[in-house]
Amino acid sequence: MLSAKRNSVAKRYSILRLVALLAAGVLCAGCQGAHREAREGRAGPQPASGRGPNLVICVIDAARADHVGCCGYPRETTPNIARLAEEGLVFRNHHCQYPATRMSTACLFTSQFVDTHLMGGMWKQAEPSFTMPVGLKAAGFQTALFSSNILASPEVGVGCAFDEAYYGDELAPGGSSIHRRPEALLGKFEEWLAERSGSRFFAYLHFLPPHAPYVQPDEMTELFAGDTPPGYRREKYGHGKWEFPAQYYVPKRDPPALPGWINLYDANLRWGDWAVGEVERLLRGAGVFENTLFIVTADHGEAFGEHGYVWHSWGIYDDVTRIPLVMRLPGGSGEPRSFDALTQTIDLLPTVYDLFGISYPADEIQGRSLLPLLEGLTEQINDYTFIRSNQPPKYMVRGERYSLVLFENPEWRGLYDLRNDPEQRVNILAEEPERAAELFAAFETYARAQRQPPHEFLGEGVETRPRAEREKIELTPQLERELRALGYLD
Ligand SMILES: [Zn+2]
């Protein structure tokens, strides 16, 4: 007991010391002044500061947490992420706010729910004035976005505030599929990194694997081919599909047959993990890895037919919402630490800013800093997280113990006890209506606070705030080609 307590105190001291070190590198008077000026609208171009740690965020597209080793998957899909986790912080109950690339990436950059940032459809919505790169730029960071998925790029209105953005033909010209491979992104990042000597930087790297199509190197395909995926049970997939057909959007492209689909996905995830390992190698080669806050996460998961949904974008259960989050603090944390507290994509922005000691406009963001969790001051940050998807509109109110899935049609709604039913298969709404009412009350509070509250779930008399300017997205040849390759057009 005594040693456990001493251990806990040591961990807390370790985090506090690291936070203090991070802040010491950032909280120079010039940076604070620059940020204050940025918030007051007076900031001009700021000189890049060589002091303090860098920030690198790697996103592996469509990685579901329960297929990642440090989140409990027994297969060796993610050895590089596992190694980072050995020296880092693992968040085991982390969720996106929308299970599709564009909306979710917008949540990460804005720290706003989808019903507030309003990114979606064929409209290019103006980003809020404050996004992830904005305050970092004002504090002296050079910022760049690299994306193998055009749906996470300024082409569709996401990440417009970065100093530089590389995606599509910028990664590998010629319209071939090469630019979607991690090697193209890594090559551009390596070039960019070579020019950053002495400058602080924030690099956002969005890798396509494990998003379909699964075209990883053969040796990775062969890793799991022919095996039975861990925990595979045929009855787990396709559950519920024919009970309420109207609640399902049926995608035009068929997925591969099970269980081979899961083997292909796992092989492709291994490729995404390889890319993360290469980023680490490049940073180490440049001598900056130990001075970098290194974050690995995903934009959403992937459904293999659980609850009747396949792919992502349309589902609403944990298979598409629960994603990995691993953070390695500069210099490493000394020992692995994992957290079971409920965390979400929009929490990243305030957490990063708090770790760096940079202020942010708290009234413009909706996420919560995870710093009190890291410091051991609390064991819980969020009572619930709220996730939306469309076709038709639906929400999940996700608590630590229970989840409530909401459709406009009350007959399709479901309440699940995650402790006894982690796969969310047994609807207990009829048995526990008071519990469902409790979660719905939390949803109402959330929904009424959004810029465009979902009236169809709330009824009349709810205030809607005006939306920012938006313009129709132009379907350029490049965008059309990319959407077709990713399976979003016929
Ligand atoms: Zn995605």
Tab-separated table of C-alpha atoms and ligand atoms in Angstrom:
chain	number	residue	atom	x	y	z
A	1	MET	CA	0.000	0.000	0.000
A	2	LEU	CA	2.780	2.358	1.026
A	3	SER	CA	4.806	1.664	-2.104
A	4	ALA	CA	1.719	2.120	-4.295
A	5	LYS	CA	1.130	5.512	-2.748
A	6	ARG	CA	4.764	6.495	-3.152
A	7	ASN	CA	4.565	5.368	-6.778
A	8	SER	CA	1.513	7.531	-7.372
A	9	VAL	CA	3.203	10.573	-5.830
A	10	ALA	CA	6.275	9.939	-7.973
A	11	LYS	CA	4.119	9.765	-11.110
A	12	ARG	CA	2.400	12.997	-10.238
A	13	TYR	CA	5.731	14.671	-9.567
A	14	SER	CA	7.030	13.359	-12.870
A	15	ILE	CA	4.162	14.897	-14.855
A	16	LEU	CA	4.307	18.186	-12.977
A	17	ARG	CA	8.041	18.382	-13.564
A	18	LEU	CA	7.581	17.715	-17.284
A	19	VAL	CA	4.834	20.282	-17.539
A	20	ALA	CA	7.078	22.785	-15.779
A	21	LEU	CA	9.896	21.990	-18.200
A	22	LEU	CA	7.570	22.349	-21.163
A	23	ALA	CA	6.268	25.637	-19.899
A	24	ALA	CA	9.786	26.879	-19.169
A	25	GLY	CA	10.653	26.444	-22.816
A	26	VAL	CA	7.585	28.296	-23.976
A	27	LEU	CA	6.733	30.940	-21.484
A	28	CYS	CA	9.255	33.447	-22.658
A	29	ALA	CA	7.916	36.983	-22.445
A	30	GLY	CA	8.024	37.401	-26.218
A	31	CYS	CA	5.807	34.400	-26.887
A	32	GLN	CA	3.255	35.388	-24.279
A	33	GLY	CA	3.146	38.882	-25.681
A	34	ALA	CA	2.777	37.558	-29.215
A	35	HIS	CA	-0.152	35.402	-28.252
A	36	ARG	CA	-1.840	38.193	-26.312
A	37	GLU	CA	-1.526	40.364	-29.396
A	38	ALA	CA	-2.927	37.591	-31.576
A	39	ARG	CA	-5.986	37.354	-29.349
A	40	GLU	CA	-6.461	41.084	-29.485
A	41	GLY	CA	-6.143	41.076	-33.268
A	42	ARG	CA	-2.841	42.969	-33.371
A	43	ALA	CA	-0.433	40.183	-34.190
A	44	GLY	CA	1.781	40.602	-37.183
A	45	PRO	CA	4.269	37.968	-38.391
A	46	GLN	CA	6.198	36.661	-35.390
A	47	PRO	CA	9.800	35.486	-35.561
A	48	ALA	CA	10.171	31.736	-35.115
A	49	SER	CA	11.628	30.887	-31.753
A	50	GLY	CA	14.138	28.071	-31.468
A	51	ARG	CA	13.250	27.539	-27.805
A	52	GLY	CA	10.938	24.953	-26.347
A	53	PRO	CA	9.568	21.688	-27.673
A	54	ASN	CA	7.934	21.008	-31.021
A	55	LEU	CA	4.575	19.384	-31.648
A	56	VAL	CA	3.965	16.483	-34.049
A	57	ILE	CA	0.521	14.903	-34.413
A	58	CYS	CA	0.292	11.699	-36.471
A	59	VAL	CA	-3.197	10.568	-37.483
A	60	ILE	CA	-3.674	7.084	-38.904
A	61	ASP	CA	-6.994	7.209	-40.716
A	62	ALA	CA	-9.752	4.802	-39.602
A	63	ALA	CA	-7.725	3.101	-36.844
A	64	ARG	CA	-10.126	1.617	-34.301
A	65	ALA	CA	-8.759	1.417	-30.776
A	66	ASP	CA	-9.581	-2.229	-30.182
A	67	HIS	CA	-7.223	-3.243	-33.017
A	68	VAL	CA	-4.275	-1.337	-31.527
A	69	GLY	CA	-1.888	-3.293	-29.278
A	70	CYS	CA	-1.566	-0.779	-26.437
A	71	CYS	CA	-5.378	-0.630	-26.266
A	72	GLY	CA	-5.625	-4.407	-25.802
A	73	TYR	CA	-5.449	-6.080	-29.243
A	74	PRO	CA	-3.389	-9.295	-29.034
A	75	ARG	CA	-2.170	-9.203	-32.663
A	76	GLU	CA	1.032	-7.323	-33.457
A	77	THR	CA	-0.612	-4.667	-35.634
A	78	THR	CA	1.136	-1.671	-34.051
A	79	PRO	CA	4.650	-2.435	-32.721
A	80	ASN	CA	5.919	1.124	-33.213
A	81	ILE	CA	2.992	2.680	-31.374
A	82	ALA	CA	3.465	0.070	-28.627
A	83	ARG	CA	7.071	1.177	-28.199
A	84	LEU	CA	6.004	4.828	-27.954
A	85	ALA	CA	3.370	3.819	-25.434
A	86	GLU	CA	6.077	2.210	-23.302
A	87	GLU	CA	7.436	5.707	-22.691
A	88	GLY	CA	4.175	7.572	-22.995
A	89	LEU	CA	0.597	8.143	-21.974
A	90	VAL	CA	-2.156	5.893	-23.342
A	91	PHE	CA	-5.795	6.960	-23.270
A	92	ARG	CA	-7.844	3.785	-23.491
A	93	ASN	CA	-11.326	5.293	-23.658
A	94	HIS	CA	-10.827	8.000	-26.266
A	95	HIS	CA	-13.538	8.904	-28.804
A	96	CYS	CA	-13.966	11.007	-31.912
A	97	GLN	CA	-16.907	13.399	-32.289
A	98	TYR	CA	-17.954	12.221	-35.761
A	99	PRO	CA	-16.851	9.004	-37.500
A	100	ALA	CA	-15.743	10.622	-40.780
A	101	THR	CA	-12.455	12.241	-41.783
A	102	ARG	CA	-13.450	15.790	-42.584
A	103	MET	CA	-15.790	16.460	-39.685
A	104	SER	CA	-13.526	14.729	-37.172
A	105	THR	CA	-10.363	16.519	-38.293
A	106	ALA	CA	-12.259	19.808	-38.053
A	107	CYS	CA	-13.103	18.861	-34.434
A	108	LEU	CA	-9.423	18.278	-33.694
A	109	PHE	CA	-8.345	21.630	-35.157
A	110	THR	CA	-11.201	23.728	-33.715
A	111	SER	CA	-11.938	21.918	-30.414
A	112	GLN	CA	-15.605	22.290	-31.309
A	113	PHE	CA	-18.397	19.743	-31.754
A	114	VAL	CA	-19.721	19.227	-35.286
A	115	ASP	CA	-22.990	21.049	-34.510
A	116	THR	CA	-20.889	24.136	-33.749
A	117	HIS	CA	-18.080	24.108	-36.338
A	118	LEU	CA	-20.679	22.938	-38.930
A	119	MET	CA	-18.170	21.420	-41.352
A	120	GLY	CA	-19.859	18.912	-43.619
A	121	GLY	CA	-21.714	18.286	-46.857
A	122	MET	CA	-20.621	19.968	-50.067
A	123	TRP	CA	-20.027	23.269	-48.296
A	124	LYS	CA	-16.725	24.802	-47.380
A	125	GLN	CA	-17.459	26.340	-43.996
A	126	ALA	CA	-15.204	29.187	-42.824
A	127	GLU	CA	-13.079	27.924	-39.916
A	128	PRO	CA	-13.295	29.754	-36.583
A	129	SER	CA	-10.656	32.451	-36.074
A	130	PHE	CA	-8.934	30.285	-33.458
A	131	THR	CA	-7.785	26.791	-34.467
A	132	MET	CA	-4.946	24.500	-33.368
A	133	PRO	CA	-2.231	26.140	-35.521
A	134	VAL	CA	-3.302	29.753	-34.872
A	135	GLY	CA	-2.057	30.196	-31.289
A	136	LEU	CA	1.032	28.103	-31.993
A	137	LYS	CA	1.938	30.326	-34.946
A	138	ALA	CA	1.552	33.360	-32.710
A	139	ALA	CA	3.885	31.702	-30.182
A	140	GLY	CA	6.586	31.274	-32.809
A	141	PHE	CA	5.921	27.813	-34.241
A	142	GLN	CA	6.247	27.136	-37.951
A	143	THR	CA	3.208	25.053	-38.875
A	144	ALA	CA	2.611	22.575	-41.680
A	145	LEU	CA	-0.076	20.072	-42.613
A	146	PHE	CA	0.743	16.913	-44.586
A	147	SER	CA	-2.220	14.778	-45.592
A	148	SER	CA	-2.665	11.630	-47.667
A	149	ASN	CA	-6.437	12.084	-47.399
A	150	ILE	CA	-7.751	15.134	-49.231
A	151	LEU	CA	-10.737	15.182	-46.857
A	152	ALA	CA	-8.304	16.360	-44.171
A	153	SER	CA	-6.956	19.355	-46.068
A	154	PRO	CA	-7.691	23.001	-46.947
A	155	GLU	CA	-9.133	21.707	-50.255
A	156	VAL	CA	-12.346	21.013	-48.290
A	157	GLY	CA	-11.909	23.837	-45.761
A	158	VAL	CA	-10.027	21.967	-43.010
A	159	GLY	CA	-6.702	23.200	-41.588
A	160	CYS	CA	-6.685	26.441	-43.568
A	161	ALA	CA	-4.626	28.335	-40.963
A	162	PHE	CA	-1.426	26.264	-41.337
A	163	ASP	CA	1.541	28.125	-42.831
A	164	GLU	CA	1.967	25.355	-45.379
A	165	ALA	CA	-0.207	22.449	-46.531
A	166	TYR	CA	0.854	19.441	-48.621
A	167	TYR	CA	-1.709	16.999	-49.989
A	168	GLY	CA	-2.757	15.358	-53.259
A	169	ASP	CA	-0.511	16.318	-56.135
A	170	GLU	CA	1.654	18.360	-53.742
A	171	LEU	CA	2.860	15.078	-52.258
A	172	ALA	CA	3.531	13.315	-55.548
A	173	PRO	CA	2.491	14.991	-58.808
A	174	GLY	CA	0.942	13.188	-61.705
A	175	GLY	CA	-2.400	11.987	-60.434
A	176	SER	CA	-1.190	8.492	-59.612
A	177	SER	CA	-2.090	6.738	-56.386
A	178	ILE	CA	1.474	7.165	-55.133
A	179	HIS	CA	0.612	10.290	-53.154
A	180	ARG	CA	-1.746	8.255	-50.966
A	181	ARG	CA	1.108	6.001	-49.863
A	182	PRO	CA	2.882	6.935	-46.631
A	183	GLU	CA	6.232	7.091	-48.452
A	184	ALA	CA	5.125	10.180	-50.430
A	185	LEU	CA	4.076	12.027	-47.293
A	186	LEU	CA	7.234	10.972	-45.446
A	187	GLY	CA	9.415	12.176	-48.325
A	188	LYS	CA	7.790	15.621	-48.274
A	189	PHE	CA	7.990	15.786	-44.479
A	190	GLU	CA	11.690	14.879	-44.563
A	191	GLU	CA	12.366	17.701	-47.059
A	192	TRP	CA	10.400	20.148	-44.943
A	193	LEU	CA	12.073	19.054	-41.697
A	194	ALA	CA	15.541	19.594	-43.178
A	195	GLU	CA	14.724	23.286	-43.553
A	196	ARG	CA	13.517	23.717	-39.983
A	197	SER	CA	16.846	23.607	-38.147
A	198	GLY	CA	16.595	25.747	-35.041
A	199	SER	CA	12.916	26.585	-35.560
A	200	ARG	CA	10.070	25.396	-33.379
A	201	PHE	CA	7.436	23.639	-35.405
A	202	PHE	CA	4.013	22.003	-35.374
A	203	ALA	CA	3.613	19.301	-38.015
A	204	TYR	CA	0.274	17.557	-38.566
A	205	LEU	CA	0.710	14.299	-40.504
A	206	HIS	CA	-2.396	12.465	-41.708
A	207	PHE	CA	-1.628	8.986	-43.099
A	208	LEU	CA	-4.257	7.110	-45.112
A	209	PRO	CA	-3.680	3.551	-43.757
A	210	PRO	CA	-5.639	1.740	-42.382
A	211	HIS	CA	-8.336	3.415	-44.535
A	212	ALA	CA	-9.364	1.330	-47.577
A	213	PRO	CA	-8.182	0.551	-50.228
A	214	TYR	CA	-5.779	-1.857	-48.567
A	215	VAL	CA	-2.741	-1.753	-50.839
A	216	GLN	CA	0.036	-2.254	-48.294
A	217	PRO	CA	3.296	-4.053	-49.145
A	218	ASP	CA	2.864	-7.800	-49.710
A	219	GLU	CA	4.922	-8.767	-46.680
A	220	MET	CA	2.404	-6.938	-44.489
A	221	THR	CA	-0.582	-8.536	-46.237
A	222	GLU	CA	0.986	-11.920	-45.583
A	223	LEU	CA	1.430	-11.224	-41.869
A	224	PHE	CA	-2.147	-12.144	-40.988
A	225	ALA	CA	-3.465	-13.777	-44.191
A	226	GLY	CA	-5.376	-16.983	-43.609
A	227	ASP	CA	-5.448	-16.638	-39.813
A	228	THR	CA	-8.585	-16.235	-37.736
A	229	PRO	CA	-8.646	-12.731	-36.232
A	230	PRO	CA	-8.443	-12.649	-32.419
A	231	GLY	CA	-11.865	-12.981	-30.807
A	232	TYR	CA	-13.558	-13.516	-34.169
A	233	ARG	CA	-17.168	-14.676	-33.963
A	234	ARG	CA	-19.275	-14.579	-37.109
A	235	GLU	CA	-22.431	-13.664	-35.197
A	236	LYS	CA	-20.801	-10.443	-33.982
A	237	TYR	CA	-21.148	-8.936	-37.458
A	238	GLY	CA	-24.361	-7.998	-39.218
A	239	HIS	CA	-26.190	-7.852	-35.910
A	240	GLY	CA	-29.467	-5.971	-36.136
A	241	LYS	CA	-29.191	-5.154	-39.830
A	242	TRP	CA	-32.658	-6.297	-40.743
A	243	GLU	CA	-34.505	-5.240	-37.619
A	244	PHE	CA	-34.964	-1.598	-38.647
A	245	PRO	CA	-33.760	-1.299	-42.271
A	246	ALA	CA	-34.715	2.389	-42.531
A	247	GLN	CA	-32.056	3.408	-40.024
A	248	TYR	CA	-29.230	2.121	-42.245
A	249	TYR	CA	-27.451	3.859	-45.068
A	250	VAL	CA	-26.253	1.213	-47.469
A	251	PRO	CA	-22.909	2.195	-49.023
A	252	LYS	CA	-22.510	1.561	-52.715
A	253	ARG	CA	-19.245	-0.317	-52.415
A	254	ASP	CA	-19.225	-3.786	-50.911
A	255	PRO	CA	-16.601	-4.603	-48.311
A	256	PRO	CA	-14.404	-7.713	-48.627
A	257	ALA	CA	-15.796	-10.917	-47.139
A	258	LEU	CA	-15.206	-11.697	-43.482
A	259	PRO	CA	-12.962	-12.755	-41.805
A	260	GLY	CA	-10.446	-11.910	-44.579
A	261	TRP	CA	-11.532	-8.266	-44.379
A	262	ILE	CA	-10.271	-8.007	-40.814
A	263	ASN	CA	-6.946	-9.593	-41.792
A	264	LEU	CA	-6.522	-7.044	-44.611
A	265	TYR	CA	-7.449	-4.185	-42.296
A	266	ASP	CA	-4.965	-5.341	-39.667
A	267	ALA	CA	-2.218	-5.600	-42.304
A	268	ASN	CA	-3.001	-2.076	-43.483
A	269	LEU	CA	-2.989	-0.839	-39.879
A	270	ARG	CA	0.503	-2.308	-39.596
A	271	TRP	CA	1.472	-0.063	-42.533
A	272	GLY	CA	0.066	2.987	-40.749
A	273	ASP	CA	2.079	1.977	-37.703
A	274	TRP	CA	5.183	1.636	-39.889
A	275	ALA	CA	4.628	5.239	-41.040
A	276	VAL	CA	4.472	6.435	-37.421
A	277	GLY	CA	7.771	4.632	-36.755
A	278	GLU	CA	9.299	6.372	-39.786
A	279	VAL	CA	8.234	9.787	-38.474
A	280	GLU	CA	10.005	8.993	-35.217
A	281	ARG	CA	13.096	7.881	-37.159
A	282	LEU	CA	13.163	11.129	-39.160
A	283	LEU	CA	12.750	13.239	-36.027
A	284	ARG	CA	15.536	11.323	-34.288
A	285	GLY	CA	17.731	11.734	-37.375
A	286	ALA	CA	17.164	15.483	-37.214
A	287	GLY	CA	18.057	15.435	-33.509
A	288	VAL	CA	14.693	16.839	-32.407
A	289	PHE	CA	12.683	13.809	-31.274
A	290	GLU	CA	13.462	14.216	-27.576
A	291	ASN	CA	12.393	17.845	-27.835
A	292	THR	CA	9.015	17.019	-29.383
A	293	LEU	CA	5.569	16.393	-27.941
A	294	PHE	CA	4.641	13.405	-30.109
A	295	ILE	CA	0.984	12.406	-30.432
A	296	VAL	CA	-0.539	9.461	-32.304
A	297	THR	CA	-4.291	9.210	-32.793
A	298	ALA	CA	-6.963	8.509	-35.432
A	299	ASP	CA	-9.885	10.431	-36.900
A	300	HIS	CA	-12.403	7.569	-36.441
A	301	GLY	CA	-12.608	3.776	-36.388
A	302	GLU	CA	-14.026	1.244	-38.848
A	303	ALA	CA	-17.078	-1.041	-38.672
A	304	PHE	CA	-16.941	-4.613	-39.968
A	305	GLY	CA	-20.693	-5.136	-39.874
A	306	GLU	CA	-21.290	-4.771	-36.145
A	307	HIS	CA	-24.770	-3.334	-35.609
A	308	GLY	CA	-25.394	-3.628	-39.354
A	309	TYR	CA	-22.897	-0.937	-40.367
A	310	VAL	CA	-19.845	-1.319	-42.596
A	311	TRP	CA	-16.911	1.072	-43.221
A	312	HIS	CA	-17.331	4.360	-41.286
A	313	SER	CA	-19.168	7.710	-41.674
A	314	TRP	CA	-22.610	6.249	-40.919
A	315	GLY	CA	-22.230	4.091	-37.803
A	316	ILE	CA	-22.524	5.380	-34.255
A	317	TYR	CA	-21.211	2.662	-31.921
A	318	ASP	CA	-17.780	2.189	-30.337
A	319	ASP	CA	-16.372	0.348	-33.377
A	320	VAL	CA	-16.302	3.651	-35.315
A	321	THR	CA	-16.004	6.119	-32.409
A	322	ARG	CA	-13.332	4.659	-30.106
A	323	ILE	CA	-9.865	5.564	-31.356
A	324	PRO	CA	-6.300	5.354	-30.025
A	325	LEU	CA	-4.567	8.274	-28.346
A	326	VAL	CA	-0.926	7.983	-27.313
A	327	MET	CA	1.126	10.973	-26.189
A	328	ARG	CA	4.872	10.877	-25.663
A	329	LEU	CA	6.064	13.910	-23.758
A	330	PRO	CA	9.462	15.393	-24.655
A	331	GLY	CA	12.130	13.159	-23.174
A	332	GLY	CA	9.588	10.393	-22.520
A	333	SER	CA	7.588	9.794	-19.378
A	334	GLY	CA	10.003	7.285	-17.885
A	335	GLU	CA	7.331	4.620	-17.541
A	336	PRO	CA	4.077	3.783	-19.338
A	337	ARG	CA	0.885	5.254	-17.960
A	338	SER	CA	-2.618	4.523	-19.133
A	339	PHE	CA	-5.902	6.235	-18.395
A	340	ASP	CA	-9.403	4.773	-18.541
A	341	ALA	CA	-11.098	8.149	-18.158
A	342	LEU	CA	-13.444	9.185	-20.971
A	343	THR	CA	-11.612	11.545	-23.329
A	344	GLN	CA	-12.421	12.946	-26.758
A	345	THR	CA	-10.888	14.504	-29.870
A	346	ILE	CA	-11.847	18.067	-28.935
A	347	ASP	CA	-9.831	17.739	-25.689
A	348	LEU	CA	-6.526	17.643	-27.594
A	349	LEU	CA	-6.287	21.375	-28.306
A	350	PRO	CA	-6.589	22.624	-24.696
A	351	THR	CA	-4.359	19.765	-23.482
A	352	VAL	CA	-1.560	20.624	-25.891
A	353	TYR	CA	-1.824	24.326	-25.135
A	354	ASP	CA	-1.818	23.699	-21.384
A	355	LEU	CA	1.222	21.430	-21.678
A	356	PHE	CA	3.038	24.184	-23.567
A	357	GLY	CA	1.782	26.880	-21.199
A	358	ILE	CA	0.164	28.820	-24.042
A	359	SER	CA	-3.168	30.510	-23.400
A	360	TYR	CA	-6.222	30.013	-25.613
A	361	PRO	CA	-9.653	31.623	-25.885
A	362	ALA	CA	-11.566	29.284	-23.570
A	363	ASP	CA	-14.943	30.680	-24.650
A	364	GLU	CA	-14.301	29.646	-28.281
A	365	ILE	CA	-13.480	26.002	-27.663
A	366	GLN	CA	-15.561	23.139	-26.270
A	367	GLY	CA	-12.938	20.554	-25.272
A	368	ARG	CA	-11.471	20.104	-21.810
A	369	SER	CA	-7.807	20.007	-20.918
A	370	LEU	CA	-6.565	16.593	-19.785
A	371	LEU	CA	-3.840	18.179	-17.667
A	372	PRO	CA	-5.654	17.632	-14.321
A	373	LEU	CA	-5.856	13.945	-15.284
A	374	LEU	CA	-2.134	13.797	-16.091
A	375	GLU	CA	-1.271	15.555	-12.843
A	376	GLY	CA	-3.326	13.077	-10.824
A	377	LEU	CA	-5.685	15.807	-9.590
A	378	THR	CA	-8.762	13.991	-10.900
A	379	GLU	CA	-9.709	10.627	-12.375
A	380	GLN	CA	-12.484	11.937	-14.600
A	381	ILE	CA	-12.628	14.808	-17.080
A	382	ASN	CA	-15.865	14.204	-19.005
A	383	ASP	CA	-19.098	12.700	-17.670
A	384	TYR	CA	-20.171	12.090	-21.283
A	385	THR	CA	-18.975	12.603	-24.790
A	386	PHE	CA	-21.370	13.288	-27.678
A	387	ILE	CA	-20.882	11.792	-31.106
A	388	ARG	CA	-22.934	12.485	-34.205
A	389	SER	CA	-23.259	10.805	-37.573
A	390	ASN	CA	-25.724	11.160	-40.454
A	391	GLN	CA	-27.872	9.333	-43.019
A	392	PRO	CA	-30.086	9.443	-41.015
A	393	PRO	CA	-28.987	11.840	-38.220
A	394	LYS	CA	-28.069	9.995	-35.027
A	395	TYR	CA	-26.105	10.545	-31.835
A	396	MET	CA	-24.355	8.511	-29.201
A	397	VAL	CA	-24.306	9.895	-25.664
A	398	ARG	CA	-21.267	7.992	-24.363
A	399	GLY	CA	-20.643	7.748	-20.629
A	400	GLU	CA	-18.090	5.505	-18.938
A	401	ARG	CA	-20.725	2.937	-17.899
A	402	TYR	CA	-23.697	3.519	-20.225
A	403	SER	CA	-24.271	4.683	-23.789
A	404	LEU	CA	-27.493	5.992	-25.294
A	405	VAL	CA	-27.926	5.819	-29.064
A	406	LEU	CA	-30.450	8.329	-30.374
A	407	PHE	CA	-32.338	8.315	-33.648
A	408	GLU	CA	-35.092	10.744	-34.495
A	409	ASN	CA	-37.388	7.742	-34.523
A	410	PRO	CA	-37.763	6.811	-30.813
A	411	GLU	CA	-38.348	3.153	-31.698
A	412	TRP	CA	-34.760	2.793	-32.923
A	413	ARG	CA	-33.127	4.215	-29.800
A	414	GLY	CA	-30.982	2.022	-27.580
A	415	LEU	CA	-29.412	2.056	-24.108
A	416	TYR	CA	-26.375	-0.141	-23.436
A	417	ASP	CA	-24.548	-1.172	-20.267
A	418	LEU	CA	-20.915	-1.033	-21.348
A	419	ARG	CA	-19.623	-2.852	-18.273
A	420	ASN	CA	-21.702	-5.968	-18.926
A	421	ASP	CA	-22.144	-5.493	-22.662
A	422	PRO	CA	-19.072	-3.752	-24.159
A	423	GLU	CA	-20.134	-4.657	-27.704
A	424	GLN	CA	-23.388	-2.684	-27.233
A	425	ARG	CA	-25.604	-5.535	-28.384
A	426	VAL	CA	-28.282	-5.774	-25.691
A	427	ASN	CA	-30.705	-2.843	-25.671
A	428	ILE	CA	-31.849	-2.256	-22.061
A	429	LEU	CA	-33.799	0.938	-22.728
A	430	ALA	CA	-37.150	-0.661	-21.898
A	431	GLU	CA	-35.766	-2.031	-18.598
A	432	GLU	CA	-34.053	1.196	-17.509
A	433	PRO	CA	-36.091	4.186	-18.765
A	434	GLU	CA	-34.896	6.409	-15.907
A	435	ARG	CA	-31.270	5.781	-16.826
A	436	ALA	CA	-32.081	6.622	-20.453
A	437	ALA	CA	-33.806	9.835	-19.319
A	438	GLU	CA	-30.667	10.796	-17.375
A	439	LEU	CA	-28.487	10.427	-20.472
A	440	PHE	CA	-31.055	12.210	-22.645
A	441	ALA	CA	-31.048	15.161	-20.227
A	442	ALA	CA	-27.260	15.378	-20.669
A	443	PHE	CA	-27.802	15.284	-24.442
A	444	GLU	CA	-30.315	18.138	-24.253
A	445	THR	CA	-27.826	20.297	-22.334
A	446	TYR	CA	-25.159	19.521	-24.923
A	447	ALA	CA	-27.464	20.060	-27.901
A	448	ARG	CA	-28.899	23.391	-26.749
A	449	ALA	CA	-25.371	24.787	-26.342
A	450	GLN	CA	-24.429	24.206	-29.996
A	451	ARG	CA	-24.391	26.817	-32.752
A	452	GLN	CA	-26.972	24.826	-34.727
A	453	PRO	CA	-28.855	22.637	-32.233
A	454	PRO	CA	-30.422	19.505	-33.758
A	455	HIS	CA	-34.053	20.644	-33.653
A	456	GLU	CA	-35.346	17.292	-34.800
A	457	PHE	CA	-34.164	15.862	-31.458
A	458	LEU	CA	-35.169	18.802	-29.246
A	459	GLY	CA	-38.430	20.170	-30.548
A	460	GLU	CA	-39.261	23.832	-31.176
A	461	GLY	CA	-38.117	26.945	-29.333
A	462	VAL	CA	-34.367	26.309	-29.342
A	463	GLU	CA	-32.049	29.155	-30.165
A	464	THR	CA	-29.899	28.855	-33.288
A	465	ARG	CA	-26.882	31.122	-33.691
A	466	PRO	CA	-25.956	32.389	-37.153
A	467	ARG	CA	-23.411	30.300	-38.986
A	468	ALA	CA	-20.190	31.679	-40.389
A	469	GLU	CA	-19.853	32.281	-44.102
A	470	ARG	CA	-19.634	29.264	-46.331
A	471	GLU	CA	-19.174	28.541	-49.986
A	472	LYS	CA	-19.919	25.595	-52.222
A	473	ILE	CA	-17.009	23.186	-52.558
A	474	GLU	CA	-15.727	23.056	-56.103
A	475	LEU	CA	-15.413	19.486	-57.307
A	476	THR	CA	-12.015	19.933	-58.937
A	477	PRO	CA	-10.584	17.067	-61.023
A	478	GLN	CA	-8.182	16.322	-58.162
A	479	LEU	CA	-10.925	16.241	-55.508
A	480	GLU	CA	-13.161	14.087	-57.712
A	481	ARG	CA	-10.311	11.669	-58.385
A	482	GLU	CA	-9.493	11.397	-54.676
A	483	LEU	CA	-13.098	10.895	-53.564
A	484	ARG	CA	-13.504	8.177	-56.183
A	485	ALA	CA	-10.296	6.436	-55.051
A	486	LEU	CA	-11.447	6.518	-51.423
A	487	GLY	CA	-14.796	4.993	-52.350
A	488	TYR	CA	-17.028	8.025	-51.817
A	489	LEU	CA	-18.168	8.391	-55.456
A	490	ASP	CA	-19.453	5.770	-57.894
B	1	ZN	ZN	-10.841	9.209	-42.004
